[in-house]
Short mmCIF file of C-alpha atoms in Angstrom, two decimals:
data_model
loop_
_atom_site.label_atom_id
_atom_site.label_comp_id
_atom_site.label_asym_id
_atom_site.label_seq_id
_atom_site.Cartn_x
_atom_site.Cartn_y
_atom_site.Cartn_z
CA UNK A 30 110.47 74.94 99.44
CA UNK A 31 111.89 77.37 96.66
CA UNK A 32 112.42 81.32 98.84
CA UNK A 33 112.20 81.17 103.03
CA UNK A 34 109.31 82.07 105.49
CA UNK A 35 111.57 84.67 105.86
CA UNK A 36 111.87 86.13 102.50
CA UNK A 37 107.90 85.37 101.58
CA UNK A 38 107.79 88.13 104.67
CA UNK A 39 109.47 90.49 102.79
CA UNK A 40 108.96 89.95 99.75
CA UNK A 41 105.29 90.36 101.03
CA UNK A 42 105.08 93.80 102.31
CA UNK A 43 107.78 95.30 100.42
CA UNK A 44 105.31 94.43 96.62
CA UNK A 45 101.94 94.92 98.53
CA UNK A 46 101.11 98.74 97.17
CA UNK A 47 103.65 96.92 93.55
CA UNK A 48 101.41 96.94 91.08
CA UNK A 49 99.97 93.19 89.78
CA UNK A 50 103.19 93.04 86.54
CA UNK A 51 105.61 93.98 88.98
CA UNK A 52 104.69 91.37 91.09
CA UNK A 53 104.30 88.74 88.66
CA UNK A 54 108.20 89.41 87.17
CA UNK A 55 109.62 88.86 90.69
CA UNK A 56 107.74 86.26 90.78
CA UNK A 57 108.38 84.49 87.88
CA UNK A 58 112.33 86.10 88.57
CA UNK A 59 112.43 84.00 92.18
CA UNK A 60 110.20 81.10 91.78
CA UNK A 61 112.05 78.19 89.72
CA UNK A 62 109.38 77.22 88.20
CA UNK A 63 105.61 78.29 89.00
CA UNK A 64 102.28 77.77 86.36
CA UNK A 65 98.82 79.97 86.90
CA UNK A 66 96.33 78.33 87.90
CA UNK A 67 93.89 80.32 85.95
CA UNK A 68 90.15 79.13 86.59
CA UNK A 69 89.50 81.96 83.12
CA UNK A 70 87.11 84.09 85.58
CA UNK A 71 87.52 87.88 85.41
CA UNK A 72 90.40 87.93 87.80
CA UNK A 73 92.43 84.75 86.15
CA UNK A 74 91.66 86.06 82.91
CA UNK A 75 93.09 89.83 83.83
CA UNK A 76 95.91 87.74 85.34
CA UNK A 77 97.13 85.63 81.85
CA UNK A 78 96.25 89.37 80.21
CA UNK A 79 99.50 89.94 82.15
CA UNK A 80 101.42 87.05 82.15
CA UNK A 81 101.11 86.64 78.58
CA UNK A 82 102.58 89.76 77.48
CA UNK A 83 106.03 89.09 79.99
CA UNK A 84 105.68 86.09 79.27
CA UNK A 85 104.47 83.92 76.84
CA UNK A 86 106.05 80.60 77.38
CA UNK A 87 104.93 80.26 80.71
CA UNK A 88 103.29 77.33 82.42
CA UNK A 89 99.86 77.47 82.79
CA UNK A 90 97.00 75.36 84.13
CA UNK A 91 93.28 75.02 84.65
CA UNK A 92 91.24 71.39 86.61
CA UNK A 93 88.50 71.05 83.96
CA UNK A 94 85.90 68.98 85.78
CA UNK A 95 84.70 67.91 83.04
CA UNK A 96 80.87 70.04 84.09
CA UNK A 97 82.35 73.35 84.13
CA UNK A 98 80.00 76.04 82.11
CA UNK A 99 79.63 75.60 78.45
CA UNK A 100 80.46 79.32 78.05
CA UNK A 101 82.95 79.15 79.49
CA UNK A 102 85.13 75.74 78.21
CA UNK A 103 84.56 78.43 75.13
CA UNK A 104 86.48 80.94 76.49
CA UNK A 105 89.41 78.41 76.95
CA UNK A 106 89.13 78.64 73.34
CA UNK A 107 88.60 81.76 73.12
CA UNK A 108 91.91 82.27 75.23
CA UNK A 109 94.19 79.41 73.21
CA UNK A 110 93.34 81.95 70.28
CA UNK A 111 93.89 85.23 71.24
CA UNK A 112 97.55 84.80 73.74
CA UNK A 113 98.39 80.78 72.22
CA UNK A 114 99.74 79.94 75.87
CA UNK A 115 101.64 77.17 74.97
CA UNK A 116 102.49 75.96 77.48
CA UNK A 117 98.60 75.24 78.85
CA UNK A 118 97.21 72.43 80.79
CA UNK A 119 93.69 70.59 81.26
CA UNK A 120 93.45 68.93 84.29
CA UNK A 121 91.39 66.47 85.15
CA UNK A 122 90.44 64.65 87.80
CA UNK A 123 91.44 60.61 87.94
CA UNK A 124 87.34 59.35 87.53
CA UNK A 125 85.17 60.30 84.90
CA UNK A 126 82.21 61.87 85.81
CA UNK A 127 80.16 58.21 85.27
CA UNK A 128 82.91 56.56 87.35
CA UNK A 129 82.83 58.28 89.93
CA UNK A 130 78.45 58.22 90.07
CA UNK A 131 79.36 54.45 89.35
CA UNK A 132 81.64 54.32 92.19
CA UNK A 133 79.77 57.07 94.47
CA UNK A 134 76.02 57.22 93.68
CA UNK A 135 75.40 59.76 90.58
CA UNK A 136 75.32 63.27 91.67
CA UNK A 137 78.17 63.67 94.47
CA UNK A 138 77.22 67.37 94.51
CA UNK A 139 74.44 67.57 95.55
CA UNK A 140 74.96 65.77 98.98
CA UNK A 141 78.33 65.28 99.34
CA UNK A 142 79.90 68.86 97.40
CA UNK A 143 83.15 68.74 99.91
CA UNK A 144 83.98 65.38 98.38
CA UNK A 145 82.78 65.70 95.03
CA UNK A 146 85.46 68.94 95.35
CA UNK A 147 87.48 66.46 96.16
CA UNK A 148 87.71 64.21 94.15
CA UNK A 149 87.56 66.55 91.00
CA UNK A 150 89.42 69.86 93.06
CA UNK A 151 92.30 68.93 95.05
CA UNK A 152 93.16 65.57 94.61
CA UNK A 153 94.28 66.51 90.91
CA UNK A 154 95.69 70.28 91.96
CA UNK A 155 97.18 67.90 94.32
CA UNK A 156 100.03 66.84 91.65
CA UNK A 157 100.67 69.39 89.57
CA UNK A 158 101.75 70.84 92.54
CA UNK A 159 103.36 68.19 93.66
CA UNK A 160 105.26 69.18 90.37
CA UNK A 161 105.96 72.45 91.96
CA UNK A 162 107.11 75.87 93.53
CA UNK A 163 104.47 77.58 93.49
CA UNK A 164 101.73 78.35 91.80
CA UNK A 165 99.78 82.14 91.01
CA UNK A 166 95.79 82.57 92.11
CA UNK A 167 93.62 85.48 91.41
CA UNK A 168 92.37 85.64 94.74
CA UNK A 169 91.88 89.29 96.10
CA UNK A 170 91.24 90.00 99.87
CA UNK A 171 87.44 91.67 99.48
CA UNK A 172 86.41 88.26 97.34
CA UNK A 173 85.27 86.59 100.83
CA UNK A 174 85.50 86.61 104.65
CA UNK A 175 87.90 83.52 104.11
CA UNK A 176 89.94 85.59 101.75
CA UNK A 177 90.55 89.19 103.04
CA UNK A 178 94.17 87.96 104.95
CA UNK A 179 95.32 87.27 101.41
CA UNK A 180 98.97 88.53 100.73
CA UNK A 181 100.55 88.68 97.43
CA UNK A 182 103.11 86.25 98.35
CA UNK A 183 103.27 83.85 101.03
CA UNK A 184 103.81 80.31 102.07
CA UNK A 185 100.95 77.53 100.88
CA UNK A 186 100.83 75.47 104.59
CA UNK A 187 98.83 72.90 103.55
CA UNK A 188 100.26 71.91 99.67
CA UNK A 189 104.06 73.64 100.92
CA UNK A 190 104.96 75.74 98.72
CA UNK A 191 104.40 79.51 97.61
CA UNK A 192 101.87 81.44 96.84
CA UNK A 193 101.28 84.48 94.62
CA UNK A 194 98.45 86.28 94.50
CA UNK A 195 99.26 88.93 92.78
CA UNK A 196 95.47 90.43 92.41
CA UNK A 197 95.89 90.51 96.64
CA UNK A 198 94.55 93.91 97.08
CA UNK A 199 92.72 95.21 93.71
CA UNK A 200 89.30 95.60 93.89
CA UNK A 201 86.12 93.82 92.27
CA UNK A 202 85.63 97.70 89.97
CA UNK A 203 89.78 97.51 89.23
CA UNK A 204 89.65 93.82 87.54
CA UNK A 205 86.61 94.93 85.12
CA UNK A 206 88.62 99.03 84.53
CA UNK A 207 91.44 96.11 83.55
CA UNK A 208 89.50 93.74 81.45
CA UNK A 209 87.75 96.76 79.49
CA UNK A 210 90.99 99.12 78.78
CA UNK A 211 92.89 96.21 77.74
CA UNK A 212 90.23 94.68 75.60
CA UNK A 213 90.39 90.73 77.84
CA UNK A 214 87.76 88.46 76.37
CA UNK A 215 85.89 87.52 79.56
CA UNK A 216 82.99 84.57 80.28
CA UNK A 217 79.41 86.14 78.62
CA UNK A 218 77.84 84.75 82.15
CA UNK A 219 79.61 87.61 84.59
CA UNK A 220 76.99 89.65 82.74
CA UNK A 221 74.66 87.75 83.35
CA UNK A 222 74.33 87.77 87.32
CA UNK A 223 77.77 84.82 87.84
CA UNK A 224 80.06 86.37 89.48
CA UNK A 225 82.16 83.17 90.81
CA UNK A 226 82.30 80.56 87.89
CA UNK A 227 82.18 77.28 89.14
CA UNK A 228 80.24 73.70 87.83
CA UNK A 229 77.77 73.97 86.46
CA UNK A 230 75.75 72.29 89.26
CA UNK A 231 77.24 74.13 92.11
CA UNK A 232 76.97 77.93 91.01
CA UNK A 233 74.29 79.74 90.00
CA UNK A 234 73.44 83.73 89.42
CA UNK A 235 74.24 85.99 92.95
CA UNK A 236 71.14 88.09 94.20
CA UNK A 237 71.73 91.48 94.99
CA UNK A 238 73.47 92.73 97.78
CA UNK A 239 74.85 89.23 97.83
CA UNK A 240 78.41 88.14 98.96
CA UNK A 241 80.50 88.28 95.41
CA UNK A 242 80.54 84.69 96.35
CA UNK A 243 77.22 83.48 97.58
CA UNK A 244 76.82 81.52 93.84
CA UNK A 245 78.28 79.64 94.71
CA UNK A 246 76.56 75.76 96.52
CA UNK A 247 73.63 77.57 98.44
CA UNK A 248 72.46 75.80 100.53
CA UNK A 249 75.68 74.75 102.38
CA UNK A 250 77.76 75.81 104.34
CA UNK A 251 80.49 75.92 102.40
CA UNK A 252 82.17 78.77 100.67
CA UNK A 253 85.57 77.23 99.38
CA UNK A 254 86.00 73.90 97.45
CA UNK A 255 88.77 73.20 99.50
CA UNK A 256 91.26 74.63 97.07
CA UNK A 257 92.65 77.78 98.91
CA UNK A 258 92.62 77.16 103.33
#
């Protein structure tokens, strides 16, 4: 790993209350080969805006499951026009949706969403991260109980590299304040009750009083796609 576990702990403690821009700058300086994993959700659009202002040539990738909302694909094109993002990489599953249906049966996401996520997200991510020293994510502690212990710098034990979460201690309100103040483009589905946006078949609007991620894999005992432990 590019940075020793002890140093990562020190960085996490030192930068716990730092501005996300400062955390990004440190990450770019300390981790030789690092990329932003951008879902084009609200948090990741904030990070993309910050990163492009700091280092326009930074590596950025996104997992294109081939099942994203039309609004998400439209936002990707908006982001390209706005920021350029010369080192943007679309990462696909090795299986097309049609090949997946032929091998595992139609509408796998409705029967076994864990396997579907593994095929269309986790395995592609594993291939990308295998060539990196670290990755930057939009994880925030208050998104879900599974993310409540996230640090701004940490060891990603699952993938064996450095994980940087610059917005770990930010609130949902801070995310949207930044978007408004900096005129950051965002997915219009956020205005229609979708705080967390994934694939079209596995995402629904969140009802009043529900958790921000309650709209993901509704009806299943599942809150994460497997990218984050």
